[in-house]
Amino acid sequence: MSNNITGKVVVITGASSGLGEAAARHLCAQGASVVLGARRVDRIVSLADELTRAGGKALAVATDVTRPDQVQRLVDMAVQTYGRIDVLINNAGLMPHSPLERRKIDEWDRMIDVNIKGVLYGIAAALPHMQRQQSGHIINVSSVAGHKVRPGSAVYAATKSAVLMLSEGLRQEVKPYNIRTTVISPGAVATELPDSITEPDVAQSIQQFYAAYAISADSFARAVAFAISQPEDVDINEILFRPTRQEL
Ligand code: NDP
C-alpha cells in the first residue's frame, strides 16, 4: 500500500538543523526526494550527501528566505531537478525572545522578515507550479506561541499568529487548484531555536524550560508525515502538539 510520501518532491526551508533536518531525514527515508534550503550551506550539503549515500534523493540549495529571488530559485531547482514540487514546508524561523521595553528593533525586524515574509516568499514561489500541476501541499510552521502569548514573546507570538492567519487564508484561496494546506504548531522541541535569544537572562530561563520539557524533533517529522501521507482528498489543516508535560 502506498504511503503517499514515496516519490513526492518535498522542499524544506530551514533544513540545516532542528525540525527541518528531522523532517528531511524522515521523509527521505520514506521515499521522498527532498530539496533542502538554508543559509549554512555546509550543513545542507553534508545532509544531502548523507541521505544520497544511504540511497535517498536529496539536493541542497543555498537559500536565505529573506530573499525572494533565492526562495524562488530553491523551488525552481526542485522542479528542474525532479520535475515537480509536491510539498513545500515553510519551516525557517528564529525566536529571539525579549521584553518589548528592551527595544530590540533589529530582532523584531528579523523575526518579521524570516518568520512572516519568508513564509510569504515560499508561497509566492511554489503556488504557480502547484496551480499548473493542479496539486500540491503547503505546510507552514507556526507554534504554540501563535496561540498563546507570554511576557517576552510578543513579537515572536505575533509572527507565528500571522502564520496561522496566512495559512487559513491560503487554505480557502487554493481550493480551486486542488492544493492542500497544513499549519503545524509545535510546543517545545529540542533544537537550536533558543540559541537565537540574545538577552542573557531570557536565554537562561528559556534554556532551563527547554532542558526540562522539550521533546525530540522526530515528533515534528512524524506530524509532517501524517499530514502528507493522508489520501489526496484528505486535507489536514491544523496540527498542534506539545510535550506531554508542557502546561502552557
Ligand atoms: P533551529 O534553530 O534548529 O532551526 C532554524 C532553521 O531556520 C535553521 O535551519 C536555519 O538555517 C533556518 N533559518 C533561519 N533564518 C533563515 C534565513 N534567513 N533563511 C533561511 N533559513 C533560515 O530551530 P527549529 O528547528 O526549532 O525551528 C524551525 C521552525 O520551527 C521555526 O519556524 C520555529 O519558529 C518553529 N518552532 C520551533 C519550536 C521549537 O520548540 N523548537 C516550537 C514551535 C515552532 P540557517 O541558519 O542555516 O539559515
PDB file of N, CA, C and O in Angstrom, residues 100-125:
ATOM      1  N   LEU A 100       9.364  43.747  25.337  1.00  0.00           N
ATOM      2  CA  LEU A 100       9.284  44.863  24.386  1.00  0.00           C
ATOM      3  C   LEU A 100      10.066  46.080  24.862  1.00  0.00           C
ATOM      4  O   LEU A 100      10.669  46.807  24.066  1.00  0.00           O
ATOM      5  N   GLU A 101      10.080  46.300  26.199  1.00  0.00           N
ATOM      6  CA  GLU A 101      10.736  47.509  26.718  1.00  0.00           C
ATOM      7  C   GLU A 101      12.237  47.520  26.439  1.00  0.00           C
ATOM      8  O   GLU A 101      12.878  48.557  26.529  1.00  0.00           O
ATOM      9  N   ARG A 102      12.796  46.373  26.054  1.00  0.00           N
ATOM     10  CA  ARG A 102      14.238  46.370  25.727  1.00  0.00           C
ATOM     11  C   ARG A 102      14.500  46.829  24.287  1.00  0.00           C
ATOM     12  O   ARG A 102      15.643  46.912  23.856  1.00  0.00           O
ATOM     13  N   ARG A 103      13.460  47.058  23.557  1.00  0.00           N
ATOM     14  CA  ARG A 103      13.537  47.741  22.249  1.00  0.00           C
ATOM     15  C   ARG A 103      14.547  47.093  21.298  1.00  0.00           C
ATOM     16  O   ARG A 103      15.339  47.778  20.673  1.00  0.00           O
ATOM     17  N   LYS A 104      14.449  45.766  21.127  1.00  0.00           N
ATOM     18  CA  LYS A 104      15.379  45.053  20.238  1.00  0.00           C
ATOM     19  C   LYS A 104      14.828  45.104  18.805  1.00  0.00           C
ATOM     20  O   LYS A 104      14.372  44.103  18.241  1.00  0.00           O
ATOM     21  N   ILE A 105      14.878  46.316  18.275  1.00  0.00           N
ATOM     22  CA  ILE A 105      14.187  46.559  16.996  1.00  0.00           C
ATOM     23  C   ILE A 105      14.774  45.712  15.858  1.00  0.00           C
ATOM     24  O   ILE A 105      14.028  45.202  15.014  1.00  0.00           O
ATOM     25  N   ASP A 106      16.089  45.528  15.846  1.00  0.00           N
ATOM     26  CA  ASP A 106      16.695  44.694  14.796  1.00  0.00           C
ATOM     27  C   ASP A 106      16.146  43.264  14.850  1.00  0.00           C
ATOM     28  O   ASP A 106      15.923  42.635  13.810  1.00  0.00           O
ATOM     29  N   GLU A 107      15.962  42.775  16.076  1.00  0.00           N
ATOM     30  CA  GLU A 107      15.453  41.396  16.214  1.00  0.00           C
ATOM     31  C   GLU A 107      13.983  41.312  15.816  1.00  0.00           C
ATOM     32  O   GLU A 107      13.553  40.312  15.232  1.00  0.00           O
ATOM     33  N   TRP A 108      13.232  42.359  16.112  1.00  0.00           N
ATOM     34  CA  TRP A 108      11.827  42.375  15.664  1.00  0.00           C
ATOM     35  C   TRP A 108      11.782  42.323  14.137  1.00  0.00           C
ATOM     36  O   TRP A 108      11.007  41.552  13.564  1.00  0.00           O
ATOM     37  N   ASP A 109      12.616  43.139  13.517  1.00  0.00           N
ATOM     38  CA  ASP A 109      12.641  43.170  12.044  1.00  0.00           C
ATOM     39  C   ASP A 109      13.001  41.796  11.486  1.00  0.00           C
ATOM     40  O   ASP A 109      12.403  41.322  10.521  1.00  0.00           O
ATOM     41  N   ARG A 110      13.996  41.183  12.125  1.00  0.00           N
ATOM     42  CA  ARG A 110      14.489  39.890  11.646  1.00  0.00           C
ATOM     43  C   ARG A 110      13.377  38.826  11.746  1.00  0.00           C
ATOM     44  O   ARG A 110      13.183  38.033  10.837  1.00  0.00           O
ATOM     45  N   MET A 111      12.654  38.836  12.877  1.00  0.00           N
ATOM     46  CA  MET A 111      11.564  37.852  13.026  1.00  0.00           C
ATOM     47  C   MET A 111      10.466  38.083  11.989  1.00  0.00           C
ATOM     48  O   MET A 111       9.932  37.123  11.422  1.00  0.00           O
ATOM     49  N   ILE A 112      10.160  39.346  11.756  1.00  0.00           N
ATOM     50  CA  ILE A 112       9.128  39.632  10.743  1.00  0.00           C
ATOM     51  C   ILE A 112       9.625  39.194   9.364  1.00  0.00           C
ATOM     52  O   ILE A 112       8.898  38.575   8.585  1.00  0.00           O
ATOM     53  N   ASP A 113      10.902  39.462   9.082  1.00  0.00           N
ATOM     54  CA  ASP A 113      11.453  39.119   7.759  1.00  0.00           C
ATOM     55  C   ASP A 113      11.496  37.609   7.528  1.00  0.00           C
ATOM     56  O   ASP A 113      11.169  37.132   6.444  1.00  0.00           O
ATOM     57  N   VAL A 114      11.944  36.864   8.527  1.00  0.00           N
ATOM     58  CA  VAL A 114      12.110  35.410   8.343  1.00  0.00           C
ATOM     59  C   VAL A 114      10.786  34.682   8.600  1.00  0.00           C
ATOM     60  O   VAL A 114      10.318  33.897   7.760  1.00  0.00           O
ATOM     61  N   ASN A 115      10.168  34.955   9.744  1.00  0.00           N
ATOM     62  CA  ASN A 115       9.019  34.143  10.175  1.00  0.00           C
ATOM     63  C   ASN A 115       7.743  34.445   9.384  1.00  0.00           C
ATOM     64  O   ASN A 115       6.887  33.577   9.241  1.00  0.00           O
ATOM     65  N   ILE A 116       7.604  35.693   8.916  1.00  0.00           N
ATOM     66  CA  ILE A 116       6.391  36.023   8.143  1.00  0.00           C
ATOM     67  C   ILE A 116       6.723  36.164   6.655  1.00  0.00           C
ATOM     68  O   ILE A 116       6.172  35.451   5.813  1.00  0.00           O
ATOM     69  N   LYS A 117       7.648  37.081   6.349  1.00  0.00           N
ATOM     70  CA  LYS A 117       7.898  37.343   4.922  1.00  0.00           C
ATOM     71  C   LYS A 117       8.522  36.122   4.253  1.00  0.00           C
ATOM     72  O   LYS A 117       8.240  35.828   3.086  1.00  0.00           O
ATOM     73  N   GLY A 118       9.354  35.377   4.994  1.00  0.00           N
ATOM     74  CA  GLY A 118       9.937  34.159   4.421  1.00  0.00           C
ATOM     75  C   GLY A 118       8.860  33.161   4.008  1.00  0.00           C
ATOM     76  O   GLY A 118       8.957  32.515   2.959  1.00  0.00           O
ATOM     77  N   VAL A 119       7.821  33.049   4.829  1.00  0.00           N
ATOM     78  CA  VAL A 119       6.699  32.148   4.508  1.00  0.00           C
ATOM     79  C   VAL A 119       5.971  32.639   3.252  1.00  0.00           C
ATOM     80  O   VAL A 119       5.645  31.865   2.347  1.00  0.00           O
ATOM     81  N   LEU A 120       5.762  33.953   3.188  1.00  0.00           N
ATOM     82  CA  LEU A 120       5.079  34.509   2.013  1.00  0.00           C
ATOM     83  C   LEU A 120       5.887  34.279   0.738  1.00  0.00           C
ATOM     84  O   LEU A 120       5.328  33.950  -0.318  1.00  0.00           O
ATOM     85  N   TYR A 121       7.218  34.448   0.849  1.00  0.00           N
ATOM     86  CA  TYR A 121       8.049  34.238  -0.349  1.00  0.00           C
ATOM     87  C   TYR A 121       7.979  32.776  -0.794  1.00  0.00           C
ATOM     88  O   TYR A 121       8.002  32.483  -1.989  1.00  0.00           O
ATOM     89  N   GLY A 122       7.892  31.868   0.175  1.00  0.00           N
ATOM     90  CA  GLY A 122       7.747  30.453  -0.176  1.00  0.00           C
ATOM     91  C   GLY A 122       6.435  30.205  -0.915  1.00  0.00           C
ATOM     92  O   GLY A 122       6.403  29.505  -1.932  1.00  0.00           O
ATOM     93  N   ILE A 123       5.367  30.796  -0.389  1.00  0.00           N
ATOM     94  CA  ILE A 123       4.056  30.637  -1.043  1.00  0.00           C
ATOM     95  C   ILE A 123       4.116  31.210  -2.458  1.00  0.00           C
ATOM     96  O   ILE A 123       3.665  30.583  -3.422  1.00  0.00           O
ATOM     97  N   ALA A 124       4.714  32.383  -2.590  1.00  0.00           N
ATOM     98  CA  ALA A 124       4.791  33.027  -3.913  1.00  0.00           C
ATOM     99  C   ALA A 124       5.573  32.167  -4.898  1.00  0.00           C
ATOM    100  O   ALA A 124       5.238  32.097  -6.085  1.00  0.00           O
ATOM    101  N   ALA A 125       6.621  31.513  -4.417  1.00  0.00           N
ATOM    102  CA  ALA A 125       7.466  30.714  -5.313  1.00  0.00           C
ATOM    103  C   ALA A 125       6.779  29.416  -5.727  1.00  0.00           C
ATOM    104  O   ALA A 125       6.897  28.984  -6.880  1.00  0.00           O
TER     105      ALA A 125
END
